[in-house]
Short mmCIF file of C-alpha atoms and ligand atoms in Angstrom, two decimals:
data_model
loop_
_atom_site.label_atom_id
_atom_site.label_comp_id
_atom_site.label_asym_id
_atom_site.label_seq_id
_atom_site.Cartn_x
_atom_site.Cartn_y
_atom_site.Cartn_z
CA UNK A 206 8.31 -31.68 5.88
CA UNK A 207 7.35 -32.28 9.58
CA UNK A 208 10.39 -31.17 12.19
CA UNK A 209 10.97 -33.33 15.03
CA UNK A 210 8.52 -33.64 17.99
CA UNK A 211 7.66 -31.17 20.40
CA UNK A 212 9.99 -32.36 23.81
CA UNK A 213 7.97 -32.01 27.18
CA UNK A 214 10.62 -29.45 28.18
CA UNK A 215 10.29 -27.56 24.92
CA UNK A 216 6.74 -26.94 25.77
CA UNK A 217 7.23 -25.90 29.05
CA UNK A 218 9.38 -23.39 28.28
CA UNK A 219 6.90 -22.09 25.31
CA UNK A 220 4.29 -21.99 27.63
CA UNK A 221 6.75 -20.18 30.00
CA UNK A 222 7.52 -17.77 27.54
CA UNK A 223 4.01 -16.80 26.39
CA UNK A 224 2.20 -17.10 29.93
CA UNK A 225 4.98 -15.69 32.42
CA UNK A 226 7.32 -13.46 30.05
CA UNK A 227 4.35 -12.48 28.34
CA UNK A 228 6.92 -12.90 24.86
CA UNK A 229 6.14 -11.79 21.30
CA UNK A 230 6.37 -14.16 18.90
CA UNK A 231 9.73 -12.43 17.44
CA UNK A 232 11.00 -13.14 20.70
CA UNK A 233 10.03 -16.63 22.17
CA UNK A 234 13.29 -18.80 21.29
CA UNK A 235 12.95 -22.84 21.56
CA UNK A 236 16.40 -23.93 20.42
CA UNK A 237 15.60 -26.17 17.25
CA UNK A 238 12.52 -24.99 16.44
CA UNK A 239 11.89 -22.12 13.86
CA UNK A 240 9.21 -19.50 14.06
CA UNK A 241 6.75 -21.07 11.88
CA UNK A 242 6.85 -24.34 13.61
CA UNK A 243 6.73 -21.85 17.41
CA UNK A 244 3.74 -19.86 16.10
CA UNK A 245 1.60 -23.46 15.15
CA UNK A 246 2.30 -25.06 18.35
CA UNK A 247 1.09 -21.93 20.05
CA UNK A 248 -1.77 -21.97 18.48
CA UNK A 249 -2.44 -25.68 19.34
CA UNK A 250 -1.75 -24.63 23.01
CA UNK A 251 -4.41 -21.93 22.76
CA UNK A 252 -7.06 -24.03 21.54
CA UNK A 253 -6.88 -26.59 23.89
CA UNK A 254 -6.56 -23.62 26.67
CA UNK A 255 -3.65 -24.29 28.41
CA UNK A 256 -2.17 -20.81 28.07
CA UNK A 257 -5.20 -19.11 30.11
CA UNK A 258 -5.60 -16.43 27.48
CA UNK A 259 -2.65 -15.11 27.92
CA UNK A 260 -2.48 -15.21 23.99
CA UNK A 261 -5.54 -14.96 22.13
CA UNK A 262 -4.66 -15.33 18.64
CA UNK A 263 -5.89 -13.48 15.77
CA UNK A 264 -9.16 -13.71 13.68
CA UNK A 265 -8.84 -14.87 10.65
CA UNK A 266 -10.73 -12.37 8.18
CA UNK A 267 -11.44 -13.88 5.07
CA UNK A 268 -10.11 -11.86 1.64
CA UNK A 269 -12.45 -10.55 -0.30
CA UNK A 270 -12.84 -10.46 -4.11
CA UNK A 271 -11.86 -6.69 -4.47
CA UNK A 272 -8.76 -7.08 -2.28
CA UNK A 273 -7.88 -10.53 -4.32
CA UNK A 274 -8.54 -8.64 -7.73
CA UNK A 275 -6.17 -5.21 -5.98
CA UNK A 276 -3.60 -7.72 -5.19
CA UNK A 277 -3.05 -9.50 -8.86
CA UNK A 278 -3.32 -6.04 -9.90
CA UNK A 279 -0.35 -4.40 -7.97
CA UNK A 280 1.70 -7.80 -8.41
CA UNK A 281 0.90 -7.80 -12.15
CA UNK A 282 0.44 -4.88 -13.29
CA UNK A 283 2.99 -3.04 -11.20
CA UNK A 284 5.22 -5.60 -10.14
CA UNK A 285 5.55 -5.07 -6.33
CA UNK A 286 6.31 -7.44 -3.98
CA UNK A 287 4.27 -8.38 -0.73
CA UNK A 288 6.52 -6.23 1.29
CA UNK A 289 6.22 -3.72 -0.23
CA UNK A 290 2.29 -3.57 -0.61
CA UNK A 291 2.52 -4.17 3.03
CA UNK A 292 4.42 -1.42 3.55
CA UNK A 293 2.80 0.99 1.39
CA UNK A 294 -0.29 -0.18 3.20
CA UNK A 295 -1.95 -0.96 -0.28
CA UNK A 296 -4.36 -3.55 1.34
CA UNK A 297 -5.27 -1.92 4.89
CA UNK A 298 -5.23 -4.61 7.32
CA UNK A 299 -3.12 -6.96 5.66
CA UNK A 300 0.19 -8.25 6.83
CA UNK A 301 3.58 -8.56 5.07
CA UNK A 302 2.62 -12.61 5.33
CA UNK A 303 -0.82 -12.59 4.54
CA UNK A 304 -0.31 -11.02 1.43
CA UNK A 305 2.87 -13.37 0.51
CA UNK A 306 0.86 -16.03 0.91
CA UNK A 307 -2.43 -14.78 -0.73
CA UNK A 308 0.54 -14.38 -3.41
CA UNK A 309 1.43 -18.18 -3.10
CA UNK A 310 -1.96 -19.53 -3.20
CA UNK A 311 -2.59 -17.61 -6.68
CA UNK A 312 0.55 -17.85 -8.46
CA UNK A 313 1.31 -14.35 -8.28
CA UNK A 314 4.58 -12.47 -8.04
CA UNK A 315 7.74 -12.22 -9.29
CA UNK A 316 9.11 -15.80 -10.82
CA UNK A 317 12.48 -15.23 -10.16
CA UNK A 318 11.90 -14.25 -6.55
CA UNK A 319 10.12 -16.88 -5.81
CA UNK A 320 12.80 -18.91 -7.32
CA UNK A 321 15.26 -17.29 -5.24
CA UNK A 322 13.00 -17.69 -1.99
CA UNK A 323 12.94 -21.29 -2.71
CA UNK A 324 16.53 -21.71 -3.00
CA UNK A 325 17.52 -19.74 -0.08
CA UNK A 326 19.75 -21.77 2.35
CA UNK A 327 21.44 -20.68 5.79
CA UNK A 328 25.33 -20.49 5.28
CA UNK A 329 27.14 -23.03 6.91
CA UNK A 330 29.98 -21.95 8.89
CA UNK A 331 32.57 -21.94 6.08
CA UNK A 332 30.45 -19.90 3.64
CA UNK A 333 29.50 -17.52 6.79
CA UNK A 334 33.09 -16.39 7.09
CA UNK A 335 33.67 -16.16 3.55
CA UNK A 336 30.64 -14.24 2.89
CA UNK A 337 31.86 -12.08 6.02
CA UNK A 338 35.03 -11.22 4.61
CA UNK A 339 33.71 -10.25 1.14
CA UNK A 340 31.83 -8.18 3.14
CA UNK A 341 34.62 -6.28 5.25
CA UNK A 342 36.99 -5.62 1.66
CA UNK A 343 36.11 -6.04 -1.92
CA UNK A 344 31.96 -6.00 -1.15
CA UNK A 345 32.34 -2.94 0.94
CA UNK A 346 30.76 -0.59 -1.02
CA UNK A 347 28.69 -2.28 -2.93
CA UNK A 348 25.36 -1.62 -2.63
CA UNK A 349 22.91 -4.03 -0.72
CA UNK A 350 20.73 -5.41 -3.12
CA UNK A 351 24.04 -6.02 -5.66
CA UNK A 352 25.33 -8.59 -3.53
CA UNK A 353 22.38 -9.91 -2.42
CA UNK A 354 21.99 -10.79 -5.83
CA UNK A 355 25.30 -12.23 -6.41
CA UNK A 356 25.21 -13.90 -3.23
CA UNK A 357 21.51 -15.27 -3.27
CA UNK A 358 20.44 -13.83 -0.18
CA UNK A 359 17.49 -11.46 0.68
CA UNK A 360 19.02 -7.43 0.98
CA UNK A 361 17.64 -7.47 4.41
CA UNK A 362 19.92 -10.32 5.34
CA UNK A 363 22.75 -8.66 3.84
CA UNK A 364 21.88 -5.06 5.64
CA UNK A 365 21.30 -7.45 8.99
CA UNK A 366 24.62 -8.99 8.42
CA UNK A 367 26.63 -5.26 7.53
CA UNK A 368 24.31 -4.12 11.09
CA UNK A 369 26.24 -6.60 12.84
CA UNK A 370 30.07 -6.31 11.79
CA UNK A 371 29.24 -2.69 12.31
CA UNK A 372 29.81 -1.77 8.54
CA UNK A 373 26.76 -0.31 7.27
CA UNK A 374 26.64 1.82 4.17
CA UNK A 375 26.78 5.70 5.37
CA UNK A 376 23.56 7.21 4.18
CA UNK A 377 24.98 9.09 1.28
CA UNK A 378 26.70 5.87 0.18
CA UNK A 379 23.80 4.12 0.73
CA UNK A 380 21.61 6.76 -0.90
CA UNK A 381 24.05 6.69 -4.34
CA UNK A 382 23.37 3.36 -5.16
CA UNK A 383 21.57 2.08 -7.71
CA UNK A 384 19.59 0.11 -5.43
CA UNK A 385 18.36 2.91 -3.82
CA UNK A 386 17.56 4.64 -6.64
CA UNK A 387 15.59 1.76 -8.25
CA UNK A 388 13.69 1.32 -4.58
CA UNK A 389 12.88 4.97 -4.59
CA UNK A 390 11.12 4.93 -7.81
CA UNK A 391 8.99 1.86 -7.64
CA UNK A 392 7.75 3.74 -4.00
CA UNK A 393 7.08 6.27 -6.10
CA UNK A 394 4.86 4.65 -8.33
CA UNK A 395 3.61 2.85 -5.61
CA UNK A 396 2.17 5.93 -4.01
CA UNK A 397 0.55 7.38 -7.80
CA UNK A 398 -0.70 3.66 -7.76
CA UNK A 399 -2.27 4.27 -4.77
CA UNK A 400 -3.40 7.36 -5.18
CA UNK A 401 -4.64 6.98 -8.40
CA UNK A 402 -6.80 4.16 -7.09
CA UNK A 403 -7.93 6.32 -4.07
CA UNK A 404 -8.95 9.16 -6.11
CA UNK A 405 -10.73 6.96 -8.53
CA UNK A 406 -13.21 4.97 -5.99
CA UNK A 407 -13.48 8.90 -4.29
CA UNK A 408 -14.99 9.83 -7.72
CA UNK A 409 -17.31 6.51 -8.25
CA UNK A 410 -18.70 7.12 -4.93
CA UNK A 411 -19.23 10.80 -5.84
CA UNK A 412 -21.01 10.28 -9.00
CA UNK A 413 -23.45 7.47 -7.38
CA UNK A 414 -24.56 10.31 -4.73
CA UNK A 415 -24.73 12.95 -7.54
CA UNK A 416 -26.61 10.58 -9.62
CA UNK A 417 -28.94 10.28 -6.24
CA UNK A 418 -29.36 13.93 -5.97
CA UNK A 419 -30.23 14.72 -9.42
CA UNK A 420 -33.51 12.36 -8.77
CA UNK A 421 -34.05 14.18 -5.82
CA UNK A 422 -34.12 17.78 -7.49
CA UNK A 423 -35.87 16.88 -10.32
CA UNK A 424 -38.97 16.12 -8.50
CA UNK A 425 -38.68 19.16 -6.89
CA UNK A 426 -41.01 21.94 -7.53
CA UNK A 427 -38.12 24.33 -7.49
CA UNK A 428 -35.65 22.26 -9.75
CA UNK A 429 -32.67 24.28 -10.80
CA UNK A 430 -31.73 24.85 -14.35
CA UNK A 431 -30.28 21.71 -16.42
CA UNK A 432 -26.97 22.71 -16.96
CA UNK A 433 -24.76 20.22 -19.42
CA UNK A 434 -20.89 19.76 -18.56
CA UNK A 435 -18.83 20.51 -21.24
CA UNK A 436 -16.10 17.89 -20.54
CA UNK A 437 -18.12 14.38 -19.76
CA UNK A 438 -21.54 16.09 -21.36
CA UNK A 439 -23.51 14.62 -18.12
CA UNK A 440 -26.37 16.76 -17.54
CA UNK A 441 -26.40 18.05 -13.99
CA UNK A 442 -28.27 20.86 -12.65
CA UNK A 443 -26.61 24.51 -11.93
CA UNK A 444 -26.44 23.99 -8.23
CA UNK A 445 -23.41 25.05 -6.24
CA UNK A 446 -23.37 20.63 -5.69
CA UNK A 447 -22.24 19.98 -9.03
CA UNK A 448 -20.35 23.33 -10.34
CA UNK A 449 -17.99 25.69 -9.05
CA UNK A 450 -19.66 28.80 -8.57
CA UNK A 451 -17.72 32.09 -8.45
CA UNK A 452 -19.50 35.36 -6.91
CA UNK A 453 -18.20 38.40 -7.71
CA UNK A 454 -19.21 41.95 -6.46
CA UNK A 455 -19.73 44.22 -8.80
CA UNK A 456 -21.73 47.91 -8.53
CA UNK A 457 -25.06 46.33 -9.80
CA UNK A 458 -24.82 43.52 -7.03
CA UNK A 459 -23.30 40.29 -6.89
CA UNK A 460 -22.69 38.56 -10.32
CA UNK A 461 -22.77 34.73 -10.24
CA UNK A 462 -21.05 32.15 -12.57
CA UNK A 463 -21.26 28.56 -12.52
CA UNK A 464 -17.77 26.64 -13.90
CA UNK A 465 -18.55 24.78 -17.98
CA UNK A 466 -17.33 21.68 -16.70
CA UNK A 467 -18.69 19.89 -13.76
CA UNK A 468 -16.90 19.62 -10.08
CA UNK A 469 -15.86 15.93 -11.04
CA UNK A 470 -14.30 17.05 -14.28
CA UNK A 471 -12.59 19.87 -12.74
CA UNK A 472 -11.24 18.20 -10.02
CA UNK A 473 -9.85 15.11 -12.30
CA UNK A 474 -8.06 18.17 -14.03
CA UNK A 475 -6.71 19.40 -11.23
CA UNK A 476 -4.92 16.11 -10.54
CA UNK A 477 -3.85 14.84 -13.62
CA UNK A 478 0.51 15.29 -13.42
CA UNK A 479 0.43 15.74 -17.41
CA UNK A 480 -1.33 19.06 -17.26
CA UNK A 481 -0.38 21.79 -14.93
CA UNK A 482 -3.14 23.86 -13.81
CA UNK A 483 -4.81 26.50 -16.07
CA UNK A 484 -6.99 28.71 -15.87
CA UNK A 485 -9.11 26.50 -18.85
CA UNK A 486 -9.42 24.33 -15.58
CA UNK A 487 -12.23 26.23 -14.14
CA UNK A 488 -13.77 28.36 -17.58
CA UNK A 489 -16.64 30.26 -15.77
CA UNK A 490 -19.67 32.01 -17.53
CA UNK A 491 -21.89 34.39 -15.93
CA UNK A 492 -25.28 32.12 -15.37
CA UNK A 493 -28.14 32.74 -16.95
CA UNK A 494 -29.70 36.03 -15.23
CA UNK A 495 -27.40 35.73 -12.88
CA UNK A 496 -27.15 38.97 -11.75
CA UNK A 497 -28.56 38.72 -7.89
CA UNK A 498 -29.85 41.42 -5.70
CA UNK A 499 -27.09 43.52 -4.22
CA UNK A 500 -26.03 41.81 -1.21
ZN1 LIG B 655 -18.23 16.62 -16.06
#
């Protein structure tokens, strides 16, 4: 629904604001108008140039099908919220808002927060000082994200409001809640998430360039040896590119193994959590008359 008009003097002072104070848009105020409505009447201003360039606005850069298919994955899949992937920095470059309402526009996200979103409703005075006093006795310990539940309100409002009668949690009662607790572990996940995804685009990159390589060498009159890795059965060549290689000094010269399984397969076993590192990750075998002049 459209607010009320934009007053003469309400413009002057947002063009005051941005031009003179040089204000963020946290901070511009314009009694009666919210930020939203603040931030689209800037932009108006900027268009038609009145504010000199003193705020240029942002491009707009288009999402792209991989971030779009990320997104439904960490909102489905893992259940996070748009903070959060902001936060985490899951989708470089995009904001807290962006990504809420990427979210929006696809029907993604959590039903019941959305739910909640929609409902949420500024206290009137009355239900301000109530909610203030549960705060100062019976909801003084309670964690955050309880009574924002039971109250319908975001936990940052109710952390704002605690900020403000001076009554935050301490950090150890803070840090014993179950709230906490629960936050802690989806940031966890978050970050294997993350990583996970990292590590696996690292690898697809890695086998494209291997893949490269091997076309390179085998037109080479001096092509290494095919050498098969035991774990994904690719068939590389013995090069120091696509196997460990151990050299070890003995008194008839320098003895060389190449690892059975290939860099890519040793590495993935390396980072998988479930299996602690062995020495079965990196099985070596002495290579085929590989016993090279003494050094
Ligand atoms: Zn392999």
């Amino acid at each position: 629904m459209p607010g009320n008009r934009w007053t003469k003097p309400q413009i002057e002072s947002l063009v005051d604001q941005i031009v003179h104070l040089s204000k963020p848009l946290p901070e511009i105020d314009i009694p009666g108008k919210t930020r939203a409505a603040i931030n689209n009447q800037r932009k108006r201003l900027q268009r038609t140039g009145v504010l000199n360039g003193s705020f240029a606005g942002r491009e707009v850069k288009p999402w792209t099908f991989p971030e779009l298919k990320r997104l439904t994955a960490f909102t489905q899949d893992y259940n996070f919220s748009a903070s959060f992937i902001a936060q985490m920095g899951l989708l470089p470059g995009r904001t807290k808002d962006s990504i809420s309402k990427m979210m929006g526009r696809h029907g993604l996200g959590n039903p019941a927060i959305k739910e909640r979103a929609r409902r949420a409703c500024r206290f009137d005075a009355q239900r301000r000082d109530e909610f203030q006093r549960f705060l100062l006795a019976e909801g003084r310990l309670l964690p955050s994200m309880a009574i924002a539940r039971q109250w319908g309100l975001a936990q940052k409002t109710v952390t704002a409001y605690r900020r403000r009668l001076g009554i935050q949690l301490s950090w150890r009662e803070a840090r014993s809640s179950d709230g906490y607790r629960r936050q802690q572990r989806k940031r966890a996940a978050a970050f294997v998430a993350h990583t996970r995804e990292r590590w696996k685009r690292w690898r697809e990159r890695k086998k494209v360039a291997w893949e490269r390589l091997r076309q390179q060498l085998a037109q080479r009159p001096d092509c290494p040896a095919v050498r098969v890795c035991q774990a994904c059965g690719e068939q590389w060549y013995a090069a120091r590119e696509f196997y460990h290689v151990r050299t070890r000094r003995t008194p008839a010269g320098v003895k060389i193994s190449y690892c059975r399984i290939c860099r890519l397969c040793r590495a993935e076993r390396r980072r998988d959590p479930a299996t602690p590192p062995t020495a079965l990750d990196c099985p070596h075998e002495p290579a085929r008359g590989a016993i090279a002049a003494r050094a």
